[in-house]
XYZ file of C-alpha atoms in Angstrom:
481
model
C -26.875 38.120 46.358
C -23.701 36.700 48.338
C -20.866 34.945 47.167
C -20.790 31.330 45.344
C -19.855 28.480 47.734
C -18.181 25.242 46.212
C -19.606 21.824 47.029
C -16.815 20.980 49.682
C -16.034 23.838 51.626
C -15.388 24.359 54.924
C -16.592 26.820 57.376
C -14.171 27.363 60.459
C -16.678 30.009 61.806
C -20.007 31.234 62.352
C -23.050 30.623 60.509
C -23.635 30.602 56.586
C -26.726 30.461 54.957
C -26.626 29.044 51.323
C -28.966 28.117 48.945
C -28.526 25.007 46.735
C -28.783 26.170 43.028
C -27.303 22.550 41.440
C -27.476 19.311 41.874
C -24.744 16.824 42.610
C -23.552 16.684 39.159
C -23.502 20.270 38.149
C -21.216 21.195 41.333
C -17.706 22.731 40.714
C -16.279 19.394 42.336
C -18.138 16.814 39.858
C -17.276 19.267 37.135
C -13.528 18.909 37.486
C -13.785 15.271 37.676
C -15.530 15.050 34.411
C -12.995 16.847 32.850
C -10.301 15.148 34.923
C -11.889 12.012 32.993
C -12.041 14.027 29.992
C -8.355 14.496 29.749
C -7.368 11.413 30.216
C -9.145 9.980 27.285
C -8.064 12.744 25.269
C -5.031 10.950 22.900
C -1.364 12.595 22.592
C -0.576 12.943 19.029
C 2.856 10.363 19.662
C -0.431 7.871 21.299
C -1.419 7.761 17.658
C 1.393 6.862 16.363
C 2.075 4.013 18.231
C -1.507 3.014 17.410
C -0.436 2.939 14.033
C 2.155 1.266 14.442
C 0.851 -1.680 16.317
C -1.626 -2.319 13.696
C 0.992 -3.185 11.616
C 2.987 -4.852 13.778
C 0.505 -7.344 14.051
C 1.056 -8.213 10.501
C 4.414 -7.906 10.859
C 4.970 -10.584 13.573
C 2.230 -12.822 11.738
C 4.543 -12.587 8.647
C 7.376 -13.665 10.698
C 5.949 -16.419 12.225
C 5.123 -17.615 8.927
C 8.615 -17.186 7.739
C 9.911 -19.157 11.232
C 7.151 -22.207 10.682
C 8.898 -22.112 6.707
C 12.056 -22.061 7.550
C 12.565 -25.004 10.838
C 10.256 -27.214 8.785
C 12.456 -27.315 5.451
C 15.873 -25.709 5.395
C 16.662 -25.061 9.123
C 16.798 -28.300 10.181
C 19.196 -29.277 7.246
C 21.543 -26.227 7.693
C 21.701 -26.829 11.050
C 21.009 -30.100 12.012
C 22.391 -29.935 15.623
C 19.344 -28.721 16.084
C 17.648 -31.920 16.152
C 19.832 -33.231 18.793
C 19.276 -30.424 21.296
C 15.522 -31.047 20.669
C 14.996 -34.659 21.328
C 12.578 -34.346 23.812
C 10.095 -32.869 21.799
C 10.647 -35.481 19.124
C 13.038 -34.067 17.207
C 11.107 -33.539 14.103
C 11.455 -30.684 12.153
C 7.670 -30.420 11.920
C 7.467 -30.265 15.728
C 10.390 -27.579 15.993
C 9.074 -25.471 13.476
C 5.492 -25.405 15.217
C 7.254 -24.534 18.370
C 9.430 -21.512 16.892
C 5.816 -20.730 15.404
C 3.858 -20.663 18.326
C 6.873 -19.245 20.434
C 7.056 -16.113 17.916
C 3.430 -15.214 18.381
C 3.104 -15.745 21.858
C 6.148 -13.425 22.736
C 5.353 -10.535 20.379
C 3.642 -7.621 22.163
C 1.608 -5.005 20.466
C 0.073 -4.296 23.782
C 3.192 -3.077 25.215
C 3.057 -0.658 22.154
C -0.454 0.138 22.772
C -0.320 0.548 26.491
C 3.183 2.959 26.194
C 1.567 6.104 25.909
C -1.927 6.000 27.685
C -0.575 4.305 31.351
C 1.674 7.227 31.035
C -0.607 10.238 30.760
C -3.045 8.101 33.088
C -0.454 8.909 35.336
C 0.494 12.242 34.662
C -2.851 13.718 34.682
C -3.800 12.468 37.524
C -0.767 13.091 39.628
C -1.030 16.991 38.100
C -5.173 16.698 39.875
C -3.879 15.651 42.929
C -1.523 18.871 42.751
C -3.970 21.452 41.384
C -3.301 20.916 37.677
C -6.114 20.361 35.467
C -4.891 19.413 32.317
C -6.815 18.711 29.556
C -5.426 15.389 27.668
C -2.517 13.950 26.282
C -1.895 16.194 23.716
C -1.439 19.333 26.193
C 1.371 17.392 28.286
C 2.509 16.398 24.792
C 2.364 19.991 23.533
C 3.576 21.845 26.967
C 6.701 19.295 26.390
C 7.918 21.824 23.454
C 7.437 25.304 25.251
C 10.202 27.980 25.037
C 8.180 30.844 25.692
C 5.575 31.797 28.628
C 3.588 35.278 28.355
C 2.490 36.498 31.558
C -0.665 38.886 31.851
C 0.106 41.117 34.518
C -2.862 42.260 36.541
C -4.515 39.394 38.490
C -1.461 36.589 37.159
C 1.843 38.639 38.121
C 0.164 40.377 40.446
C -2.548 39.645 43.388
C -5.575 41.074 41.144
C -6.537 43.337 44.154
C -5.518 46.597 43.619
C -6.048 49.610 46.344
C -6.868 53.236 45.762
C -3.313 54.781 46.785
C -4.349 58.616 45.714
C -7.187 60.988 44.241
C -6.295 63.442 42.707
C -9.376 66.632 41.396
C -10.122 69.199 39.592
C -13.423 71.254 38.246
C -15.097 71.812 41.863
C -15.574 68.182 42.223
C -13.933 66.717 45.130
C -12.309 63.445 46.576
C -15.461 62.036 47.654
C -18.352 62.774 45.016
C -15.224 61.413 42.498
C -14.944 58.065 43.989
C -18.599 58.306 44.256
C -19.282 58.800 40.531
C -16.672 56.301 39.311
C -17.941 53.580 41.624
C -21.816 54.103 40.492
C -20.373 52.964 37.189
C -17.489 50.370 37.776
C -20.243 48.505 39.722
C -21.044 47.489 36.761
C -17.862 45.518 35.618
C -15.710 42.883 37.462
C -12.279 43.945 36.158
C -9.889 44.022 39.408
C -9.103 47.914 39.063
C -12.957 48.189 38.968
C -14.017 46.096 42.052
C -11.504 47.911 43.878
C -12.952 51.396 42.771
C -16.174 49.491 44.205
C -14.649 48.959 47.254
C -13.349 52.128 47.938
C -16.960 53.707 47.612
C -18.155 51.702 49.659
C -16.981 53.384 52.612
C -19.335 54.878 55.036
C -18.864 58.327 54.316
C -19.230 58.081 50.079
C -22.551 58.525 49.013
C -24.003 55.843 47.088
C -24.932 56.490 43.247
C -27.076 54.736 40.740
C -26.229 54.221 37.126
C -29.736 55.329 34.847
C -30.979 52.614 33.380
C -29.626 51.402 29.744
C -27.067 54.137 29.439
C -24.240 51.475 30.863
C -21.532 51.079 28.255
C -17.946 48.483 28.744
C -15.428 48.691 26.206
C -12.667 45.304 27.599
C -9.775 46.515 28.358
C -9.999 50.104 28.126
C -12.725 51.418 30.378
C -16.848 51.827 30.667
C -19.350 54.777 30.906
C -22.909 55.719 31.883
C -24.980 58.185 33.147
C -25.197 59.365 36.883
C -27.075 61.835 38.540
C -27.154 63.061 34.986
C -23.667 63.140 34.223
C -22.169 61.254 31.597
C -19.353 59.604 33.346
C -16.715 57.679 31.901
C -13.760 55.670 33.755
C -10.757 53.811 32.101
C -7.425 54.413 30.718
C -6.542 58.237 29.713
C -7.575 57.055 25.927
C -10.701 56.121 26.378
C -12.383 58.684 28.631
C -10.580 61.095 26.053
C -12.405 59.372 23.062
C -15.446 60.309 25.335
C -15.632 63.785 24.823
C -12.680 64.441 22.028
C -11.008 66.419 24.449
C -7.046 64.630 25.641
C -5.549 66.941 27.505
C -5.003 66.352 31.251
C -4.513 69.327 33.600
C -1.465 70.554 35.265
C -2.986 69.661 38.853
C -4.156 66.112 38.432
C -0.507 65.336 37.267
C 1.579 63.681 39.963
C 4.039 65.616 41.144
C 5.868 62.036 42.458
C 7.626 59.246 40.455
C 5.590 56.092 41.056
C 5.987 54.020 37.883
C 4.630 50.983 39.628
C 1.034 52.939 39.871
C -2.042 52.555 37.330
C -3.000 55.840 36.958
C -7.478 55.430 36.167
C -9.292 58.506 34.793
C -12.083 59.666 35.373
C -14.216 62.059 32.764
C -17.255 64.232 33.418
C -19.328 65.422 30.438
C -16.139 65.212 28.146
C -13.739 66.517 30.122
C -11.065 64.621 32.642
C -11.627 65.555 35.529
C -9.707 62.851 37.799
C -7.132 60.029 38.583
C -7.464 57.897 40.656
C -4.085 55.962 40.988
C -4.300 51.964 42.109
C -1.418 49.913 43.204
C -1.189 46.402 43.509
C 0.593 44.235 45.397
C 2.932 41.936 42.902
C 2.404 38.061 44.305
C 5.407 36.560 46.455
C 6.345 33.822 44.618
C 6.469 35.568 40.841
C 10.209 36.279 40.985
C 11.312 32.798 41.692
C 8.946 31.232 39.135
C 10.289 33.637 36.052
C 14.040 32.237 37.893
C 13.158 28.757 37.539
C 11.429 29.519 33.682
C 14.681 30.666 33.064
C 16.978 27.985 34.372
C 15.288 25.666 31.650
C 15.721 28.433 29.126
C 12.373 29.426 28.496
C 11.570 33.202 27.558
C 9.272 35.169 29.096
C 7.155 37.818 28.286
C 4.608 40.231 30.034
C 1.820 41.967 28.610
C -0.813 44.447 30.179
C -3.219 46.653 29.376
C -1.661 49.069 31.472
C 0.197 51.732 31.150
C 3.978 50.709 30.074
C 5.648 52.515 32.591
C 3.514 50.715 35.157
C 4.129 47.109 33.817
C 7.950 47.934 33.323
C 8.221 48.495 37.088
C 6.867 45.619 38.072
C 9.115 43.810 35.497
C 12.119 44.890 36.670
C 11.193 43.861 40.136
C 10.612 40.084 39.113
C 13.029 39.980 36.028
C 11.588 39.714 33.190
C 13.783 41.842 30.445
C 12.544 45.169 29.416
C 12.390 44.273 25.838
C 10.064 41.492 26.856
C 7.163 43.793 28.624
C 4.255 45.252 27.074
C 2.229 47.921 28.316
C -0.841 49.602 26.858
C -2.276 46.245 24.998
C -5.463 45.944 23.977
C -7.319 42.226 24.687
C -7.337 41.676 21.124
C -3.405 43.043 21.019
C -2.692 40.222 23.184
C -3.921 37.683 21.131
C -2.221 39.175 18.359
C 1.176 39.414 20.282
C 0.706 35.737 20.822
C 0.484 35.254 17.272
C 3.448 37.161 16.102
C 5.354 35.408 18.584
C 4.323 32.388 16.714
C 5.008 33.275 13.549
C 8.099 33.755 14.742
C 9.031 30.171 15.621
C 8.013 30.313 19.196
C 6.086 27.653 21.007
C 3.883 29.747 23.211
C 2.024 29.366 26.715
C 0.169 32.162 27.747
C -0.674 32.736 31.184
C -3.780 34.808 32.289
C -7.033 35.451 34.706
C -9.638 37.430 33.056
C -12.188 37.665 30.208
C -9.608 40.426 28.704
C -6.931 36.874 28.274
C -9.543 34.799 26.493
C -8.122 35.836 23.117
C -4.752 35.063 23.899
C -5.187 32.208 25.727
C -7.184 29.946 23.243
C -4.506 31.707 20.853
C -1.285 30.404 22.491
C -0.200 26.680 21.733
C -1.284 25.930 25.772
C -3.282 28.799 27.741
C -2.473 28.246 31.392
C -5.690 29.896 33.591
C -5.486 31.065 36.993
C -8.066 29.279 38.922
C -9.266 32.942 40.819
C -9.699 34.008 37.374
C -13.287 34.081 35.725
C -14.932 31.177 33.777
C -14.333 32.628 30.297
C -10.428 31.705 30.538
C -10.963 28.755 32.198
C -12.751 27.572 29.853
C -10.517 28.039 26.907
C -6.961 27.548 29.085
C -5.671 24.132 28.667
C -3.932 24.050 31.516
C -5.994 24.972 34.757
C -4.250 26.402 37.509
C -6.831 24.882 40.797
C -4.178 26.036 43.414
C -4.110 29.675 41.786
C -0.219 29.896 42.358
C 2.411 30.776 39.908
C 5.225 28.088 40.930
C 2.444 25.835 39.058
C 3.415 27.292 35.812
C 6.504 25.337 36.251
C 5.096 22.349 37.545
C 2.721 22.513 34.811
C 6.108 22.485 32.848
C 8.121 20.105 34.636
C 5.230 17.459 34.719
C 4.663 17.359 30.730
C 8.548 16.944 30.432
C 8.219 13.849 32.860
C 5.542 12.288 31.338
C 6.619 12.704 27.908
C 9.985 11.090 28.755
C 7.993 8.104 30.730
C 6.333 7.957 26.971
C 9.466 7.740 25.183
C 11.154 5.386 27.903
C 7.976 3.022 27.690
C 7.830 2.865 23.544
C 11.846 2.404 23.759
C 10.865 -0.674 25.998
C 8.208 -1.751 23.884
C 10.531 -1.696 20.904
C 13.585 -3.283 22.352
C 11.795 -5.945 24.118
C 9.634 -6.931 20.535
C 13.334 -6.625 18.631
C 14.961 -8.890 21.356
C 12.110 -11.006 22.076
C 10.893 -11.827 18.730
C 14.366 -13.285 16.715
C 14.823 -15.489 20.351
C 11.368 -16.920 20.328
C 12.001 -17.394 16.726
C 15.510 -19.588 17.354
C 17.877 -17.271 16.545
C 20.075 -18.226 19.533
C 19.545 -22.179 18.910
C 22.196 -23.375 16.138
C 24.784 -21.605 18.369
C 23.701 -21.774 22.268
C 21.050 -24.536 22.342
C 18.758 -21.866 23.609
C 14.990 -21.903 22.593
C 11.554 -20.206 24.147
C 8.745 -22.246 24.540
C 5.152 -21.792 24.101
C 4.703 -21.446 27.446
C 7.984 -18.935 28.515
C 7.191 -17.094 25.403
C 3.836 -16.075 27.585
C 5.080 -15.661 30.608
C 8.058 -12.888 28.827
C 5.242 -11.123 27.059
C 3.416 -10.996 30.120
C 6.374 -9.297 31.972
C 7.107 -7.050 29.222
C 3.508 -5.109 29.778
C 3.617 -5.154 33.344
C 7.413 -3.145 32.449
C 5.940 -0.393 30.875
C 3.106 -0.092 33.404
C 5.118 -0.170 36.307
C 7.708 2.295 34.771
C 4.798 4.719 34.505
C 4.024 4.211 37.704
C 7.491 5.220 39.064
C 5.762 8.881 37.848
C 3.915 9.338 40.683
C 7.402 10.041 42.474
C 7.557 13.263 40.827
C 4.941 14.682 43.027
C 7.470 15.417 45.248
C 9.464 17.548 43.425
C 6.032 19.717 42.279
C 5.740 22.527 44.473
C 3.187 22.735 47.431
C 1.051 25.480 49.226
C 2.930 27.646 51.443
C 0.971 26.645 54.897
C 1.910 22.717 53.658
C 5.544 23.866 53.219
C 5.478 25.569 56.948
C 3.919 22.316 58.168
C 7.062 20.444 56.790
């Protein structure tokens, strides 16, 4: 079996032969517009709010025109009886003026511009975060993602590329470099962890014989490691504590100890029969734009936090290299330690996004208040994330960031409109302003204001869309600019 090819891609070169296992609607592309479409009719908590609240408004500006028609057709008229004067041409009853105010008042109120406040302005926003690789999932993630003050990175495959290398091999027991690789790659085969495909990889090279794992003695523990027979050796490859849980035994001998300081290694072990017999020591290359996006999380004053399942030695170096405080990294956690991590952090007051690639984040990421998934990641955190990395870059964290802040403040811009205009609008229309200034809204004005006042907040949420150039872009769009 070859790779999966997305409905839409291109090939520059040569010849590819693909066979179509779904239909239109089941491809990748018609599967992020549904839940592109999905999102958008997903309701920020603040959306029902203003819901509320224009229900009973409408009984609000009902009672008031009731009150208006009451007032200009008994008392008004007599308290202020310029009034009449200023409204000769319309006959200058007080029956006339009061139906007038009356009609005025419900004409110019607008629940609409209430109603259409919230939803114009995630409209917006979710669709301006498609058009930049964001797939977020409604309303109340933008509403949510508003709040953050803390981001927890995974390390391998979010920090980092997620394609390790095989730096070193290191033996002992009369096996050597070759059979080891051999051996370890018959069984990470078997899994799709990073550090495993690239085990897979490196026995895949000419000269490494090619192993077979017996049938049903395969065994994958997330996170720590897997084992299974071959060429009737129980083999197990993982972290030191799991191929020691193997056989009972945990020491490590003197010779497959490095000898050189490379924190920023993952040191994977391999056990034969019980015993530890090997490392094999991966590196991987930590992505390009990680340190500015933990700079920019920090500018807005957002903590951040890294957790990994490797070694802590390992995830401190790469750490220090992008700047996220020692105090702040975890090494050694468990999948189900992440999501617990997330919790504490919680507990503790903190608004949490977690950030991650692989079945190991799952946990953690339906956990954490938004989980943000890379899009090279696998399905399993996709599907739980809230936020959806498409481009599969880090500066999106921040955009992700920067976008719900926008959009929430297009919200609170568009009710303030709402409110204002309804507060304004209403006491006018209802001839507040006529004793004094002769000033007085007609039927007809009234509808031609309340008109205006909708368009407003729909063309201030509009004026979003010009926050797609601040987001940040590819790197081969930024060379073409």
């Amino acid at each position: 079996a070859g790779d999966q090819v997305a409905a839409g891609t291109v090939n520059c070169d040569g010849v590819l032969t693909i066979e179509v296992v779904s239909s239109g609607g089941e491809t990748q592309v018609a599967g992020i517009v549904r839940m592109v479409e999905s999102a958008q009719q997903r309701e920020a908590p603040v959306q029902r709010l203003a819901d509320e609240v224009s229900g009973k408004f409408v009984y609000g500006v009902m009672g008031a025109s009731a009150a208006t028609f009451v007032f200009w057709s008994t008392v008004g008229t007599k308290l202020f009886p310029s009034v009449l004067a200023s409204a000769a041409s319309v006959g200058s009853a007080p029956l006339l003026i009061a139906l007038q105010m009356t009609a005025s008042v419900l004409v110019v109120a607008c629940p609409c511009a209430l109603g259409l406040a919230t939803p114009t302005a995630v409209l917006v926003g979710t669709a301006l975060g498609a058009r930049h690789g964001l797939l977020i999932r409604g309303g109340d993630i933008l509403e949510k993602a508003n709040t953050l003050d803390t981001v927890v990175f995974d390390k391998t495959g979010t920090l980092t590329i997620g394609k390790p290398v095989l730096q070193e091999t290191r033996t002992t027991g009369g096996f050597s470099d070759i059979e080891l690789i051999a051996l370890a790659g018959a069984v990470e085969r078997n899994c799709r962890h990073p550090l495993a495909l690239a085990i897979t990889e490196a026995a895949t090279k000419a000269e490494i014989p090619n192993y077979n794992v017996q049938d049903g003695t395969f065994k994958q523990e997330p996170g720590a490691g897997a084992s299974a027979t071959v060429n009737k050796k129980v083999v197990s490859v993982g972290t030191r504590a799991f191929v020691s849980a193997q056989g009972g035994d945990s020491s490590v001998p003197k010779e497959l100890m490095s000898t050189e300081n490379n924190p920023g290694r993952t040191p994977v072990y391999v056990g034969i029969d019980g015993k530890i017999v090997g490392v094999l020591e991966m590196q991987d290359e930590i992505r390009s734009d990680a340190a500015e996006t933990i700079r920019r999380l920090h500018a807005q004053n957002i903590q951040t936090v890294m957790i990994s399942g490797d070694r802590l030695e390992t995830a401190q170096a790469v750490g220090k290299l992008i700047g996220i405080e020692e105090k702040f990294i975890y090494g050694g956690v468990r999948p189900e330690g992440k999501a617990e991590l997330v919790k504490d952090l919680q507990k503790s007051g903190k608004r949490v996004a977690m950030v991650g690639d692989g079945i190991n984040d799952a946990a953690a990421l339906a956990q954490a208040d938004i989980g943000i998934a890379m899009a090279g990641g696998v399905g399993a955190a996709s599907e739980v994330a809230s936020i959806v990395l498409l481009g599969d870059r880090l500066p999106q964290v921040v955009d992700a960031i920067d976008l719900s802040k926008a959009t929430f403040n297009k919200i609170k811009q568009n009710l303030g409109w709402a409110f204002g205009y309804n507060l304004i609008g209403i006491p006018i229309a209802a001839g507040a302003l006529l004793p004094a200034y002769g000033i007085a809204l007609t039927p007809s004005v009234a509808g031609a204001i309340m008109g205006f006042s909708s368009l407003g907040v729909m063309g201030n949420s509009l004026l979003l869309k010009l926050k797609g150039r601040e987001l940040s872009k590819p790197p081969e769009e930024e060379n073409k600019a």
